Coordinates of C-alpha atoms in Angstrom, one line a residue:
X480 CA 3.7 -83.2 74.7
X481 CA 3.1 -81.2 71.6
X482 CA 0.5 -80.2 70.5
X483 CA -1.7 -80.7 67.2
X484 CA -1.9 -77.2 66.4
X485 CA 1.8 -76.5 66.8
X486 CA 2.3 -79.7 64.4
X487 CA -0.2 -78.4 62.2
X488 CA 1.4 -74.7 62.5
X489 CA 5.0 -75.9 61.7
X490 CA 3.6 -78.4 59.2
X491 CA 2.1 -75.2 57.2
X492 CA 4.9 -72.7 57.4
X493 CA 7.1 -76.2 55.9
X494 CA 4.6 -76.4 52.8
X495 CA 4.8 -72.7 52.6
X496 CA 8.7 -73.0 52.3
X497 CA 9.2 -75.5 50.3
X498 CA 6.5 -73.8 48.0
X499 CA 8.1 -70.8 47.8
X500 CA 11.9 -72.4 47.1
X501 CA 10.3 -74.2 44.4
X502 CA 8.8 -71.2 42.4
X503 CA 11.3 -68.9 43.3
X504 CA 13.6 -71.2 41.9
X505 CA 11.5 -71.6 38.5
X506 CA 10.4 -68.2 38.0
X507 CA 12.4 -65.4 40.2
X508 CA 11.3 -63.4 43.1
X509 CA 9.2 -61.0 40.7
X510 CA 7.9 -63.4 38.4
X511 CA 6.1 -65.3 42.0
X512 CA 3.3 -64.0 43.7
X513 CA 2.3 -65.0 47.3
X514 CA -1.1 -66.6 45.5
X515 CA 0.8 -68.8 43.8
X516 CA 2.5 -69.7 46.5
X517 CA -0.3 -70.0 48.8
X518 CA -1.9 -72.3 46.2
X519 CA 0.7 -74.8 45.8
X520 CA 1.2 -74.9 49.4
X521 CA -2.4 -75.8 50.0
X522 CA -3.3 -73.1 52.2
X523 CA -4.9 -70.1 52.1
X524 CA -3.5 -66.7 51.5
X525 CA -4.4 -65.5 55.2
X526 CA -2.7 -68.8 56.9
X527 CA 0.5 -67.7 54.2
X528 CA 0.2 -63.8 56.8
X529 CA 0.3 -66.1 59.7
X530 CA 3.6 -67.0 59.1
X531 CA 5.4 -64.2 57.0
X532 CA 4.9 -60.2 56.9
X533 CA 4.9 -60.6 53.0
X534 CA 7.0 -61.8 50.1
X535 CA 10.4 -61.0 50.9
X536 CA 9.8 -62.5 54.6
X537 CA 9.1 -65.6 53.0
X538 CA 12.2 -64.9 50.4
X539 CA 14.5 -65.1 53.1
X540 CA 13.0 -68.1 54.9
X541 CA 12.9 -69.9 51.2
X542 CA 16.9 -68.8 51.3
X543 CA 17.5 -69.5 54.6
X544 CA 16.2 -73.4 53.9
X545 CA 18.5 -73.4 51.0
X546 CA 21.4 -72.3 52.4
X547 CA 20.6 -74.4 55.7
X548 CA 20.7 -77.6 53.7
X549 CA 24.3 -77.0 52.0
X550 CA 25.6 -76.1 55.6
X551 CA 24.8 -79.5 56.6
X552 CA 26.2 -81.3 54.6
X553 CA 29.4 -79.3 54.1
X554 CA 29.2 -79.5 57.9
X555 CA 29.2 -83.5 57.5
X556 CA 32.2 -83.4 55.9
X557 CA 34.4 -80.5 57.0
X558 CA 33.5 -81.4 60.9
X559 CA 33.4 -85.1 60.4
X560 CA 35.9 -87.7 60.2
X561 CA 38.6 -88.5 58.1
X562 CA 42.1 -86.2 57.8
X563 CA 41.9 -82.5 57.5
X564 CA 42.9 -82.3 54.3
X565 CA 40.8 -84.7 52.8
X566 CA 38.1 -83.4 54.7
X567 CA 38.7 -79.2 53.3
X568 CA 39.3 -80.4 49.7
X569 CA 36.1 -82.8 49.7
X570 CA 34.0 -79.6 51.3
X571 CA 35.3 -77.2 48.8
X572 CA 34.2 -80.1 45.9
X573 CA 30.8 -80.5 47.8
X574 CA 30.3 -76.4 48.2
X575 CA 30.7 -76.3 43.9
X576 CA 28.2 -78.8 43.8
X577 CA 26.1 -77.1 45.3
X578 CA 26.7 -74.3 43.2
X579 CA 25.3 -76.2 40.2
X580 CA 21.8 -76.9 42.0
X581 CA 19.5 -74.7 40.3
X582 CA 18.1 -73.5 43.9
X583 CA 21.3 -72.2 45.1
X584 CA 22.2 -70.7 42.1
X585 CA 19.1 -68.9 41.5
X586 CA 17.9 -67.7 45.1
X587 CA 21.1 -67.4 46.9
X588 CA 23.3 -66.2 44.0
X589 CA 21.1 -64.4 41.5
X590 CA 18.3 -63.4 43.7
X591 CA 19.5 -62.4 47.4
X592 CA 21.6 -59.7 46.8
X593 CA 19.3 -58.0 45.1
X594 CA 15.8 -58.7 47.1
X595 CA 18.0 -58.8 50.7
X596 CA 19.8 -56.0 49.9
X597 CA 23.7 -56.4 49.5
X598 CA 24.8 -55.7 53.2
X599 CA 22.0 -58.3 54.5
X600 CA 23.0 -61.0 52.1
X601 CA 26.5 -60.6 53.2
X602 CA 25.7 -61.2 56.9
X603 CA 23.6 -63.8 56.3
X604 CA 26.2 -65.9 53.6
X605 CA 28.8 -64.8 56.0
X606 CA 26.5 -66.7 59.1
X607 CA 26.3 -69.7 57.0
X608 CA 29.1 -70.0 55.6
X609 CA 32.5 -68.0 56.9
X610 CA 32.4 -69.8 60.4
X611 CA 33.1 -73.4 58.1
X612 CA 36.1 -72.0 56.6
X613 CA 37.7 -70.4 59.4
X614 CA 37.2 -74.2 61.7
X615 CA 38.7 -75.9 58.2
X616 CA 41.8 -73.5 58.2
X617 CA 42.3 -73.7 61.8
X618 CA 42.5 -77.9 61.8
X619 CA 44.8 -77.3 58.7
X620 CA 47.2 -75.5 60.6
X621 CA 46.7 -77.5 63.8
X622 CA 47.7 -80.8 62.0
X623 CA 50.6 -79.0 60.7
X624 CA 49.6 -79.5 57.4
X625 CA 49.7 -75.3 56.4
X626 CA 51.8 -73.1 58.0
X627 CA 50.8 -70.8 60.9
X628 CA 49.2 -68.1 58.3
X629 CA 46.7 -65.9 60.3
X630 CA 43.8 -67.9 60.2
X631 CA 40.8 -64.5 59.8
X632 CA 42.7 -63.1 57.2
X633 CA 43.6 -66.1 55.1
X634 CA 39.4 -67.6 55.4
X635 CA 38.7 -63.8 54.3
X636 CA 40.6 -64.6 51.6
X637 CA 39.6 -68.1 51.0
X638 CA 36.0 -66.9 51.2
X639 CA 35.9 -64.6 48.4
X640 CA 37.6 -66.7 46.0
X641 CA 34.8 -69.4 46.9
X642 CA 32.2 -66.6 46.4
X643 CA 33.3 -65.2 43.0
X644 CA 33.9 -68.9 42.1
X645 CA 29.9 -69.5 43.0
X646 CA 29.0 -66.3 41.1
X647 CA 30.6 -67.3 37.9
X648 CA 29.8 -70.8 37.7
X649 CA 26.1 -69.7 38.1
X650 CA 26.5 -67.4 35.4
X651 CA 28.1 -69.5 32.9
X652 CA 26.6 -71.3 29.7
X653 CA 29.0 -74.0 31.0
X654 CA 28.7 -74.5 35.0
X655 CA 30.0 -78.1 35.0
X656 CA 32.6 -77.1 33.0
X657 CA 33.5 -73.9 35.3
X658 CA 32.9 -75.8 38.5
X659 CA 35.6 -78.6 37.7
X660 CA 37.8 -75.8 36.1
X661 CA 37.1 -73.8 39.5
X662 CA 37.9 -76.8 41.5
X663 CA 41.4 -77.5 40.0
X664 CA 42.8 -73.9 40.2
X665 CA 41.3 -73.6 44.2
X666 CA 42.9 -77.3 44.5
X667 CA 46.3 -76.2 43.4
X668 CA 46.5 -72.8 45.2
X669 CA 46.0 -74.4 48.8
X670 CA 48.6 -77.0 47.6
X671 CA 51.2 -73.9 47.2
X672 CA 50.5 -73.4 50.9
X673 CA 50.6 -76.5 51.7
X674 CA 53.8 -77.6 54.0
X675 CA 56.6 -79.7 51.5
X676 CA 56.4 -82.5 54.8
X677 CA 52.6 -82.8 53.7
X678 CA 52.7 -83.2 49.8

C-alpha cells in the first residue's frame, strides 16, 4: 500500500513541475524566480527545497517533463504499428510538431543549452532522443526498405539535421512555415535513400 504522504510528496513535486514548465515557458529561466513558482504551485518555498537543490534542479526536471512527453508519443508511433516507413516519416512529422509547441521551443531549444550547459544538454537530448532514431533506421533497413548503410553513423547524421531543423524553426518569424518547409526537404532526402523496389 502507499502511503498518503508519498501521494502527497509526489503530488507536490508534480505541482511544482508543472509550475515551473509553465513560467519558464512564459518568462525564461531568468525572468522566474523559485517564489513564483512556489506560489503558483501552492506550496511553500521550503516544501519547493524539499524536492529540488534550487532553480536550475527544478530547470532540468521542468525539461525533463517536456522532453519526456514528446518521447512518448514519438515512441507511440515509431515503435507502434503500421509499416516502417510510415511509421519514421509520421515520427519525423510528429517531432516538428512538437517543435512548434511554445514549451519545447522555449525550455528545450532556447533555454537548455544555455542553463544546462552545452555538453549536459547534449547527453540529456541525446538520452531522449538518439536511441528513437537509431531503432527507426534499424527497422528501415530490416524491412529492406533502405540499404544496409551503417546504422550509428547514418542516425548521427539524421540526428543533427533534426536538431538544426528544431533550432531554426524555433527561431523563425515563420515556424509553420519552416516546419512544413523542414519536413518536405527531410521527406525527400530519405526518399534518395530509399531502395527503387520501395518507391
Amino acid at each position: 500500500m502507499r502511503s498518503r504522504r508519498l501521494d502527497y510528496s509526489e503530488s507536490t513535486r508534480s505541482a511544482l513541475v508543472d509550475s515551473a514548465v509553465e513560467l519558464f515557458t512564459k518568462r525564461g529561466y531568468a525572468g522566474t524566480s523559485l517564489d513564483e513558482i512556489a506560489k503558483r504551485a501552492r506550496v511553500t518555498k521550503g516544501a519547493l527545497y524539499h524536492h529540488f537543490s534550487g532553480k536550475q534542479a527544478l530547470f532540468e526536471a521542468a525539461f525533463d517533463a517536456v522532453e519526456t512527453l514528446c518521447l512518448h508519443r514519438l515512441e507511440k508511433i515509431v515503435l507502434g504499428p503500421g509499416a516502417p516507413w510510415e511509421r519514421a516519416i509520421n515520427g519525423i512529422r510528429e517531432f516538428l510538431r512538437n517543435c512548434l509547441d511554445p514549451a519545447y521551443q522555449r525550455i528545450v531549444i532556447h533555454e537548455a543549452p544555455v542553463v544546462m550547459g552545452w555538453e549536459r544538454w547534449r547527453e540529456a537530448e541525446d538520452h531522449f532522443s538518439f536511441g528513437l532514431i537509431r531503432a527507426s533506421l534499424q527497422a528501415l533497413i530490416d524491412a529492406g526498405e533502405l540499404d544496409d548503410l551503417p546504422v550509428e553513423i547514418t542516425a548521427r547524421l539524421l540526428y543533427g539535421a533534426l536538431c538544426s531543423a528544431a533550432t531554426t524553426i524555433a527561431s523563425s518569424a515563420e515556424p509553420k512555415k519552416v516546419s512544413a518547409e523542414v519536413e518536405t526537404a527531410i521527406v525527400r532526402l530519405l526518399e534518395r535513400i530509399r531502395r527503387p523496389a520501395m518507391r
